[in-house]
Amino acid sequence: MADKEEKDSMVQASTNPLSRKLNKILETRLDNDKEMLEALKALSTFFTENNLRSRRNLRSDIEKRSLAINEEFLGAFQAVKEQLDSVYSDVQAMNECCLDMTDRLKAAKAKTHHLISQTTSLHNESQKLQVKEQVANAFLEKFQLKSDEIKILRGTRDGALHSEFFKALSRVKQIHSDCKFLLRTNHQTAGLEIMESMALHQESAYERLYRWTQNQCRQVTQDTPDVSLLLCQAMEALQDRPVLLKYSLDEFGKARRSAVVRGFIDALTRGGPGGTPRPIELHSHDPLRYVGDMLAWLHQASASEKEYLQSLLKNCTASNVQMDEVLGNITEGVCTPFKVRVEQVLVSEQDPVTLYKLDNLLKFYHHTIGQIISSEAALLTVVSEIQDLSHRMFFNSLTSHANKLLDKVELPPPDLGPTSSLTQTLQLLRDVLACHDASVVPIDDKKQDYKQILACVIDPLLQMCSMSASRLTTVDMAAYMVNCIHLMNTTLSLYEFTDTRLEMLYAQTDAHLDTLVSEQASYVLNRVGLAQMYGFIQQHRPDQGPLSSLSGLDELAIRAAMNKFDSFLAQPDSLLLPQCSLILSSSVRESAKKRSVELVCQAYKQIYASILDPVNGYKDGINIVPRTPEQVVHLLM
């Protein structure tokens, strides 16, 4: 029942208009209604007291406030209207003035029409004249020299030259070249006249430039000349006149040639500034240093002169042939003093090693200087001639040394070792070949030099050894020659390009070793009594009957020989030839011993086979020769 009453009261409330308005007001959210907020904010400016009277007069206050605002707007617009009316009056007056001016301009234009057309015609003619003036100025600018440029080309009385001269000369060349285009047009006469005028200026300028360049080239005589930039530009400009350039380079070459000769003489006699380095001729007692210092100075001077010449022609396209010719002329002056001094050294020197060192030194500098100057230069030719002379003097010295060896042959020493002459000569050969290994020469030249050197030394040494051993016995000669050749082999084996000569020496060693081995084997067989038996056995023929029937081959003789042979087998070194022990080379000595033992074993083997052969009539052959050849080989080897 209570629930029902509550529902009825809620329905009545919802249908009541006042209730609905209240609910609507309560549900309204003022913070989202901007217009309401603005209205309330405006209301707050004059609605200050919330009382009954104020609420009753609110509508009247709002209307009064609205009326006041409208009156203010009306007053403001009244002032604007008055200003617009004033502007309108001014504009209307200006319009009337403009119309009056237009009428007056039309009247003036009608009166000055002829004057305007005449002015326009004169203006057009003036523009044409300006264009012609510009063309004429451009033509003069392109095909005529300025007064300043003409003055620069003519020069001053002192003959001085400045960088502006080359600009003016380049300008003349350019105008002369541009005139060729005029000749292709309708202005041939003007082109020819301008070309003739520029040609005169050119010839005058080149003559002046040539005289100045010659004068400058004559002055580059210092030890270290300063090649100016103007001189380089002058050389570049003279390229258009090859003859003048050649004459100028000749003057430069003459000046530098005298400077190089003076510098060389000073280096020989006075030394460097302040005496450092010392004069080269102070070392004239030392041929290698003396010649080496001169060559080093010439090499440095050649390189320096090439740098000076390259600096002079750095802006030019001069050919290498022309540069080589000038450089050869510069270095030619020192040829005579250099050649005379080196020839004196070579003629007075007798030592082959020193001569060969000088030969290699000259070869090295010939190659080194040849990388700087042309092969046709006089200096390089002189170095080549002196090198050939030193080469000949060296081989003449070797030949003379060999002739002295053959003129006075030294006898072999008691120990059959090399003589002092052989040892000294081989030491000389080692010194020479050591110099050759240290030299910087092509391989083909090294091979050829080795071949000539060995032919000059080894062949006379072999001949000297043969002559020295001519009075010796066969065994002594073989041992002596083996020792001498072994020393030669030991020397040559240390160097390259000696294979052919070593093979020849090895062949000769084998030949003498064969003799020594044969003598050693014969000596052993003779001492043990087998030599005669071995000879009989080799010469025996079947028709002579059995070996046992021959004298000296009976059992007793063979047994006696075998007893001696057994003693030899017990002490093989007891029957060694003294000459074999004197062989210097241990390998050759062992080879001789081994080969002689092989011959002895071979002879014993043949004797052993013959005795055991029933045909030869030895009844108790196994007891006569109790040792087999294999046992003998085992004991001796």
XYZ file of C-alpha atoms in Angstrom:
637
model
C 0.000 0.000 0.000
C 2.776 2.337 0.839
C 4.546 1.547 -2.450
C 1.455 2.422 -4.401
C 1.119 5.834 -2.704
C 4.721 6.596 -3.435
C 4.256 5.803 -7.143
C 1.151 8.061 -7.363
C 3.030 11.005 -5.850
C 5.832 10.607 -8.411
C 3.352 10.637 -11.317
C 1.756 13.848 -10.067
C 5.094 15.485 -9.708
C 6.023 14.642 -13.280
C 2.864 16.224 -14.692
C 3.171 19.493 -12.693
C 4.630 22.327 -14.926
C 6.402 24.048 -12.084
C 8.001 20.826 -11.071
C 9.198 20.252 -14.588
C 10.799 23.709 -14.767
C 12.481 23.235 -11.447
C 13.793 19.889 -12.533
C 15.035 21.358 -15.783
C 16.788 24.182 -13.919
C 18.325 21.747 -11.482
C 19.499 19.491 -14.298
C 21.070 22.353 -16.220
C 24.968 22.448 -16.139
C 26.049 26.056 -16.307
C 29.704 25.227 -16.938
C 28.800 23.834 -20.437
C 26.457 26.717 -21.466
C 28.827 29.424 -22.746
C 26.075 31.869 -23.671
C 24.609 31.632 -20.194
C 27.993 32.200 -18.676
C 28.638 35.261 -20.854
C 25.199 36.624 -19.948
C 25.762 36.131 -16.265
C 29.208 37.689 -16.546
C 27.717 40.795 -18.236
C 24.919 40.932 -15.650
C 27.433 40.885 -12.847
C 28.867 44.216 -13.969
C 25.790 46.234 -12.967
C 23.669 43.792 -10.854
C 25.510 44.233 -7.646
C 22.814 43.756 -4.979
C 20.404 40.833 -5.007
C 17.357 42.262 -3.314
C 13.684 42.511 -4.086
C 13.866 45.906 -5.668
C 16.771 45.001 -7.809
C 15.028 41.869 -9.059
C 11.862 43.810 -9.870
C 13.792 46.581 -11.772
C 16.117 44.102 -13.554
C 14.213 44.169 -16.823
C 13.990 47.974 -16.809
C 17.725 48.286 -16.052
C 18.587 45.985 -18.932
C 16.447 47.930 -21.359
C 17.956 51.273 -20.213
C 21.425 49.852 -20.624
C 20.610 48.646 -24.142
C 19.213 52.087 -25.062
C 22.408 53.797 -23.859
C 24.558 51.501 -25.918
C 22.506 52.179 -29.070
C 22.774 55.951 -28.513
C 26.572 55.589 -28.323
C 26.584 53.658 -31.647
C 24.482 56.339 -33.255
C 26.823 59.121 -32.163
C 29.842 57.243 -33.480
C 28.279 56.561 -36.892
C 27.240 60.224 -37.170
C 30.911 61.269 -37.064
C 31.806 58.633 -39.671
C 29.047 59.893 -41.995
C 30.306 63.451 -41.768
C 33.893 62.313 -42.676
C 32.627 60.221 -45.632
C 30.727 63.233 -46.905
C 33.945 65.298 -46.764
C 35.887 62.590 -48.667
C 33.178 62.435 -51.286
C 33.429 66.175 -51.858
C 37.241 65.942 -52.253
C 36.999 63.053 -54.735
C 34.432 64.904 -56.803
C 36.732 67.955 -56.942
C 39.681 65.786 -58.005
C 37.607 64.184 -60.759
C 36.722 67.577 -62.149
C 40.422 68.580 -62.048
C 41.494 65.371 -63.898
C 38.918 65.913 -66.594
C 40.227 69.436 -67.078
C 43.844 68.164 -67.293
C 42.877 65.472 -69.796
C 41.275 68.037 -72.050
C 44.357 70.238 -71.820
C 46.715 67.236 -72.588
C 44.695 66.313 -75.645
C 45.002 69.838 -76.889
C 48.786 69.893 -76.208
C 49.310 66.486 -77.920
C 47.564 67.680 -81.012
C 49.839 70.732 -81.153
C 53.241 68.733 -80.493
C 52.624 65.626 -82.667
C 55.282 66.648 -85.258
C 57.848 67.393 -82.575
C 57.326 63.968 -80.962
C 57.795 62.086 -84.247
C 60.987 64.058 -84.958
C 62.302 63.305 -81.432
C 61.566 59.593 -81.885
C 63.487 59.553 -85.169
C 66.491 61.264 -83.576
C 66.407 58.814 -80.656
C 66.453 55.817 -83.020
C 69.358 57.324 -84.933
C 71.216 57.921 -81.671
C 70.772 54.259 -80.717
C 72.202 53.164 -84.074
C 75.189 55.446 -83.597
C 75.779 53.990 -80.126
C 75.745 50.476 -81.578
C 78.255 51.508 -84.243
C 80.417 53.100 -81.577
C 80.356 49.906 -79.530
C 81.287 47.851 -82.615
C 84.122 50.236 -83.451
C 85.428 50.159 -79.872
C 85.228 46.372 -79.801
C 87.111 46.183 -83.109
C 89.817 48.526 -81.855
C 89.994 46.609 -78.562
C 90.455 43.347 -80.415
C 92.709 44.409 -83.294
C 94.714 47.362 -81.981
C 97.361 47.792 -79.312
C 97.004 50.312 -76.553
C 99.571 53.070 -76.213
C 100.846 51.557 -72.963
C 101.369 48.192 -74.643
C 103.308 49.820 -77.490
C 105.554 51.591 -74.986
C 106.158 48.317 -73.132
C 107.120 46.540 -76.359
C 109.529 49.288 -77.381
C 111.114 49.210 -73.927
C 113.200 51.668 -72.038
C 116.722 52.908 -72.626
C 118.240 50.653 -69.967
C 116.946 47.578 -71.823
C 115.216 46.184 -68.758
C 112.400 43.682 -69.224
C 109.304 43.245 -67.083
C 106.507 40.725 -66.864
C 104.139 43.143 -68.684
C 106.306 42.725 -71.778
C 105.216 39.110 -72.190
C 101.561 40.089 -71.798
C 101.955 42.684 -74.540
C 103.805 40.184 -76.764
C 101.066 37.646 -76.228
C 98.552 40.351 -77.155
C 100.397 41.038 -80.422
C 100.467 37.323 -81.255
C 96.765 37.028 -80.531
C 95.893 40.009 -82.776
C 98.076 38.616 -85.559
C 96.294 35.276 -85.270
C 92.822 36.873 -85.158
C 93.514 38.741 -88.385
C 93.243 35.436 -90.222
C 89.505 35.551 -89.574
C 89.295 39.027 -91.135
C 90.868 37.696 -94.306
C 87.957 35.268 -94.669
C 85.423 38.139 -94.599
C 84.960 41.304 -96.643
C 87.651 43.104 -94.648
C 90.770 41.665 -96.324
C 92.403 45.077 -96.698
C 92.034 45.931 -93.022
C 93.187 42.444 -92.061
C 96.345 42.694 -94.188
C 97.202 46.137 -92.834
C 96.733 45.028 -89.239
C 98.770 41.844 -89.823
C 101.604 43.860 -91.324
C 101.561 46.267 -88.393
C 101.514 43.425 -85.836
C 104.318 41.636 -87.679
C 106.507 44.718 -87.338
C 105.724 44.928 -83.639
C 106.484 41.205 -83.261
C 109.855 41.347 -84.960
C 110.875 44.369 -82.938
C 109.762 42.683 -79.705
C 111.529 39.390 -80.494
C 114.740 41.208 -81.359
C 114.631 43.050 -78.048
C 113.717 39.829 -76.190
C 116.604 37.936 -77.835
C 119.161 40.615 -76.889
C 117.907 40.619 -73.297
C 117.902 36.805 -73.089
C 121.432 36.552 -74.456
C 122.643 39.085 -71.919
C 120.940 37.177 -69.088
C 122.342 33.808 -70.251
C 125.877 35.211 -70.293
C 125.512 36.098 -66.610
C 124.613 32.584 -65.288
C 128.218 31.775 -64.419
C 127.778 31.279 -60.682
C 128.391 27.903 -59.061
C 124.683 27.666 -58.240
C 122.897 29.968 -60.717
C 119.527 31.466 -59.937
C 117.306 30.981 -62.983
C 114.792 33.834 -62.774
C 111.132 33.527 -63.666
C 111.516 36.202 -66.367
C 114.267 34.184 -68.062
C 112.021 31.098 -68.085
C 109.231 33.183 -69.630
C 111.668 34.529 -72.213
C 112.662 31.005 -73.230
C 109.016 30.057 -73.478
C 108.308 33.075 -75.699
C 111.321 32.342 -77.948
C 109.870 28.962 -78.857
C 108.134 30.708 -81.759
C 111.596 31.583 -83.083
C 113.530 28.256 -82.939
C 116.730 29.823 -84.289
C 116.752 32.528 -81.605
C 115.971 29.907 -78.961
C 118.901 27.793 -80.145
C 121.285 30.749 -80.039
C 120.077 31.624 -76.544
C 120.578 28.057 -75.356
C 124.063 28.100 -76.888
C 124.877 31.203 -74.841
C 123.533 29.504 -71.725
C 125.614 26.412 -72.508
C 128.788 28.471 -72.980
C 128.281 30.277 -69.688
C 127.566 27.075 -67.774
C 130.452 25.271 -69.495
C 132.948 27.847 -68.262
C 131.367 27.679 -64.783
C 131.645 23.853 -64.713
C 135.291 23.922 -65.869
C 136.124 26.546 -63.247
C 134.303 24.552 -60.572
C 136.144 21.344 -61.550
C 139.553 23.017 -61.431
C 138.689 24.601 -58.086
C 137.552 21.222 -56.713
C 140.867 19.717 -57.844
C 143.154 22.427 -56.521
C 141.295 24.557 -53.961
C 138.548 22.341 -52.552
C 135.185 23.545 -51.313
C 134.317 26.789 -49.524
C 136.513 27.170 -46.493
C 138.608 24.169 -47.540
C 135.797 21.641 -47.041
C 135.838 19.279 -48.826
C 139.566 19.181 -49.283
C 141.128 19.488 -52.761
C 140.800 16.291 -54.778
C 144.457 16.339 -55.869
C 145.564 15.895 -52.258
C 144.512 12.250 -52.718
C 146.406 11.724 -55.981
C 148.575 9.146 -54.193
C 145.453 6.983 -53.750
C 144.325 6.129 -57.318
C 140.900 4.746 -56.356
C 139.910 7.721 -54.197
C 141.456 10.190 -56.622
C 139.573 8.880 -59.668
C 136.451 8.160 -57.608
C 136.280 11.724 -56.260
C 136.634 13.155 -59.764
C 133.918 10.884 -61.125
C 131.623 11.666 -58.191
C 132.116 15.387 -58.766
C 131.361 14.990 -62.485
C 128.257 12.945 -61.705
C 126.971 15.546 -59.270
C 127.796 18.390 -61.661
C 126.002 16.628 -64.541
C 122.901 16.102 -62.416
C 122.949 19.718 -61.212
C 123.394 21.122 -64.709
C 120.504 19.006 -65.954
C 118.318 20.396 -63.161
C 119.338 23.966 -64.068
C 118.544 23.334 -67.714
C 115.211 21.739 -66.881
C 114.393 24.695 -64.635
C 115.243 27.070 -67.487
C 113.020 25.191 -69.955
C 110.265 24.171 -67.551
C 107.683 26.176 -69.503
C 108.964 25.019 -72.898
C 108.262 21.969 -75.008
C 111.899 21.573 -76.002
C 112.863 18.169 -77.384
C 115.095 15.767 -75.475
C 117.601 15.899 -78.331
C 117.964 19.647 -77.921
C 118.384 19.352 -74.137
C 120.918 16.526 -74.520
C 122.888 18.624 -76.994
C 123.062 21.593 -74.623
C 123.916 19.365 -71.639
C 126.622 17.616 -73.649
C 128.104 20.985 -74.597
C 128.098 22.102 -70.946
C 129.935 18.989 -69.711
C 132.366 18.838 -72.618
C 134.724 21.395 -71.084
C 135.859 19.105 -68.258
C 136.739 16.218 -70.587
C 140.356 17.212 -71.239
C 141.508 17.885 -67.635
C 139.693 14.775 -66.451
C 141.087 12.536 -69.186
C 144.677 13.725 -68.713
C 144.652 13.058 -64.967
C 143.026 9.618 -65.188
C 145.359 8.518 -67.990
C 148.332 9.499 -65.834
C 146.966 7.353 -63.008
C 146.371 4.358 -65.296
C 149.777 4.553 -66.968
C 151.644 4.826 -63.662
C 149.662 2.069 -61.896
C 151.008 -1.505 -62.047
C 148.838 -3.341 -59.527
C 146.250 -5.475 -61.389
C 143.754 -5.306 -58.490
C 143.848 -1.520 -58.414
C 143.546 -1.372 -62.189
C 140.572 -3.705 -62.096
C 138.906 -1.670 -59.338
C 139.411 1.425 -61.473
C 137.927 -0.439 -64.432
C 134.811 -1.360 -62.436
C 134.600 2.162 -60.999
C 134.657 3.647 -64.493
C 132.045 1.141 -65.661
C 129.754 2.061 -62.791
C 130.004 5.804 -63.382
C 129.685 5.322 -67.134
C 126.346 3.639 -66.475
C 125.329 6.184 -63.805
C 126.259 9.322 -65.753
C 124.703 7.740 -68.845
C 121.325 7.969 -67.132
C 121.729 11.762 -66.931
C 123.328 12.804 -70.211
C 123.086 11.448 -73.737
C 125.208 8.517 -74.839
C 126.601 10.765 -77.588
C 127.871 13.380 -75.115
C 131.613 14.001 -75.123
C 131.939 13.362 -71.379
C 130.389 9.920 -71.654
C 132.578 9.146 -74.660
C 135.696 10.136 -72.681
C 134.626 7.987 -69.714
C 134.086 5.069 -72.101
C 137.517 5.577 -73.697
C 139.227 5.741 -70.310
C 137.331 2.650 -69.180
C 138.551 0.787 -72.281
C 142.081 1.930 -71.510
C 141.831 0.738 -67.902
C 140.448 -2.584 -69.171
C 143.418 -3.036 -71.489
C 145.888 -1.924 -68.826
C 144.396 -4.431 -66.390
C 144.754 -7.358 -68.765
C 148.210 -6.164 -69.784
C 149.159 -6.204 -66.097
C 147.781 -9.734 -65.687
C 149.594 -10.897 -68.796
C 152.821 -9.302 -67.566
C 152.421 -11.039 -64.211
C 151.878 -14.384 -65.989
C 154.937 -13.838 -68.183
C 157.024 -13.215 -65.084
C 155.828 -16.514 -63.661
C 156.928 -18.355 -66.798
C 160.235 -16.496 -67.046
C 161.330 -17.578 -63.570
C 159.796 -20.932 -62.716
C 160.008 -21.852 -59.021
C 160.896 -25.450 -58.106
C 158.358 -27.504 -56.153
C 158.875 -27.619 -52.380
C 159.813 -30.917 -50.695
C 156.262 -31.471 -49.484
C 155.024 -31.229 -53.094
C 152.667 -28.440 -52.057
C 151.933 -25.282 -54.090
C 154.786 -22.871 -54.596
C 154.701 -19.352 -53.211
C 154.313 -18.003 -56.776
C 151.161 -20.074 -57.228
C 149.769 -19.042 -53.849
C 150.453 -15.365 -54.479
C 148.952 -15.491 -57.966
C 145.799 -17.217 -56.713
C 145.507 -14.607 -53.951
C 145.752 -11.985 -56.683
C 143.010 -13.804 -58.594
C 140.809 -13.873 -55.477
C 141.282 -10.142 -55.001
C 140.400 -9.489 -58.626
C 137.301 -11.694 -58.609
C 136.182 -10.195 -55.294
C 136.311 -6.771 -56.960
C 134.328 -8.159 -59.858
C 131.584 -9.555 -57.609
C 131.205 -6.169 -55.952
C 130.942 -4.323 -59.277
C 127.652 -3.190 -60.806
C 127.924 -4.437 -64.398
C 125.588 -6.500 -66.622
C 125.742 -10.290 -66.329
C 126.956 -10.761 -69.902
C 129.876 -8.419 -69.258
C 130.676 -10.325 -66.051
C 130.780 -13.640 -67.918
C 133.061 -12.228 -70.596
C 135.372 -10.676 -67.975
C 135.542 -13.949 -66.023
C 136.436 -15.814 -69.181
C 139.266 -13.401 -70.044
C 140.577 -13.171 -66.476
C 140.714 -16.938 -66.015
C 142.383 -17.363 -69.382
C 145.043 -14.809 -68.384
C 145.726 -16.422 -64.998
C 144.797 -20.110 -64.921
C 146.393 -21.152 -68.210
C 149.803 -19.616 -67.368
C 149.587 -21.118 -63.866
C 149.009 -24.603 -65.294
C 151.887 -24.090 -67.684
C 154.103 -22.865 -64.826
C 153.207 -25.893 -62.697
C 153.964 -28.260 -65.576
C 157.318 -26.597 -66.156
C 158.058 -26.661 -62.425
C 157.259 -30.394 -62.226
C 159.154 -31.359 -65.390
C 162.171 -32.615 -63.416
C 160.178 -34.640 -60.906
C 159.461 -38.348 -61.006
C 156.141 -39.528 -62.349
C 154.650 -40.027 -58.877
C 155.992 -36.748 -57.538
C 154.728 -34.898 -60.609
C 151.260 -36.409 -60.245
C 151.029 -35.528 -56.523
C 152.408 -32.026 -57.109
C 150.021 -31.304 -60.002
C 147.074 -32.663 -57.989
C 147.918 -30.300 -55.131
C 148.347 -27.291 -57.434
C 145.129 -27.957 -59.332
C 143.266 -28.582 -56.065
C 144.292 -25.133 -54.833
C 143.060 -23.632 -58.124
C 139.748 -25.506 -57.801
C 139.303 -24.312 -54.227
C 139.825 -20.728 -55.348
C 137.532 -20.852 -58.391
C 134.706 -22.748 -56.680
C 133.915 -19.646 -54.602
C 132.844 -17.627 -57.649
C 130.198 -17.825 -60.315
C 130.681 -18.315 -64.050
C 133.636 -20.692 -63.426
C 131.897 -23.990 -64.170
C 133.598 -24.554 -67.517
C 137.041 -23.872 -66.096
C 136.353 -26.090 -63.067
C 135.347 -28.980 -65.323
C 138.633 -28.654 -67.204
C 140.607 -28.603 -63.938
C 138.689 -31.613 -62.621
C 139.560 -33.517 -65.805
C 143.242 -32.724 -65.370
C 143.056 -33.735 -61.713
C 141.559 -37.088 -62.713
C 144.330 -37.627 -65.274
C 147.072 -37.032 -62.704
C 145.140 -39.012 -60.121
C 145.000 -41.971 -62.513
C 148.775 -41.866 -62.734
C 149.094 -41.719 -58.957
C 146.608 -44.572 -58.462
C 148.368 -46.723 -61.021
C 151.734 -46.107 -59.394
C 150.325 -46.866 -55.934
C 148.804 -50.169 -57.107
C 152.029 -51.145 -58.919
C 154.035 -50.291 -55.819
C 151.881 -52.552 -53.640
C 151.940 -55.446 -56.104
C 155.716 -55.163 -56.512
C 156.364 -55.077 -52.782
C 154.241 -58.163 -52.099
C 155.638 -60.036 -55.130
C 152.397 -60.218 -57.110
C 153.324 -57.819 -59.866
C 155.396 -60.332 -61.865
C 152.775 -63.056 -61.420
C 150.011 -60.702 -62.495
C 152.015 -59.774 -65.599
C 152.632 -63.426 -66.504
C 148.978 -64.307 -66.016
C 147.814 -61.441 -68.251
C 150.279 -62.425 -70.999
C 149.797 -66.208 -70.726
C 148.444 -68.093 -73.750
C 146.902 -71.595 -73.677
C 149.553 -73.016 -76.046
C 152.253 -72.212 -73.468
C 151.037 -74.936 -71.127
C 149.724 -74.624 -67.530
C 150.769 -71.700 -65.352
C 152.291 -73.977 -62.726
C 154.961 -75.001 -65.196
C 156.200 -71.440 -65.689
C 159.161 -70.057 -63.779
C 158.111 -67.815 -60.883
C 154.564 -69.245 -60.777
C 155.263 -72.416 -58.844
C 153.513 -73.082 -55.566
C 156.422 -72.043 -53.361
C 156.766 -68.661 -55.067
C 153.040 -68.066 -54.877
C 152.897 -69.069 -51.196
C 155.771 -66.702 -50.395
C 153.992 -63.855 -52.212
C 150.726 -64.638 -50.438
C 152.477 -64.442 -47.065
C 153.722 -60.969 -47.961
C 150.246 -60.075 -49.212
C 148.744 -61.203 -45.895
C 151.179 -58.905 -44.096
C 149.979 -56.065 -46.354
C 146.375 -56.927 -45.572
C 147.155 -56.657 -41.871
C 148.684 -53.184 -42.314
C 147.494 -51.641 -45.620
C 148.996 -48.239 -44.814
C 152.459 -49.709 -44.508
C 152.826 -49.795 -48.299
C 151.273 -46.339 -48.938
C 153.386 -44.143 -51.198
C 154.719 -41.030 -49.417
C 153.400 -38.929 -52.287
C 149.815 -40.007 -51.544
C 150.064 -38.790 -47.973
C 151.298 -35.419 -49.255
C 148.065 -34.752 -51.159
C 146.394 -31.715 -49.603
C 142.795 -32.620 -50.369
C 141.442 -35.288 -48.027
C 138.751 -36.264 -50.543
C 141.318 -36.661 -53.341
C 143.564 -38.555 -50.973
C 140.771 -40.970 -50.031
C 139.786 -41.326 -53.670
C 143.367 -42.233 -54.628
C 143.537 -44.778 -51.847
C 140.189 -46.318 -52.759
C 140.949 -46.560 -56.449
C 144.418 -48.062 -55.859
C 142.855 -50.661 -53.548
C 140.322 -51.468 -56.261
C 143.176 -52.116 -58.723
C 144.969 -54.333 -56.206
C 141.751 -56.258 -55.536
C 141.125 -56.619 -59.242
C 144.657 -58.006 -59.767
C 144.249 -60.407 -56.826
C 140.903 -61.559 -58.155
C 142.447 -62.453 -61.487
C 145.386 -64.235 -59.796
C 142.956 -66.088 -57.501
C 140.815 -67.242 -60.434
C 143.841 -68.409 -62.421
C 145.239 -70.468 -59.498
C 141.909 -72.153 -58.758
C 141.452 -72.980 -62.440
C 142.296 -76.730 -62.855
C 143.718 -76.075 -66.262
C 146.687 -74.290 -64.727
C 147.802 -77.429 -62.808
C 147.672 -76.254 -59.181
C 146.649 -79.303 -57.086
C 146.112 -77.534 -53.781
C 144.970 -74.131 -55.074
C 142.558 -73.465 -52.220
C 145.440 -73.623 -49.729
C 147.796 -71.629 -51.905
C 145.386 -68.679 -51.962
C 143.295 -69.164 -48.805
C 141.594 -65.724 -48.947
C 138.796 -65.144 -51.389
C 138.633 -61.877 -53.364
C 135.586 -60.856 -51.289
C 137.593 -61.266 -48.075
C 140.427 -59.183 -49.514
C 137.994 -56.455 -50.527
C 136.454 -56.515 -47.064
C 139.860 -56.199 -45.395
C 141.115 -53.405 -47.646
C 137.931 -51.387 -47.957
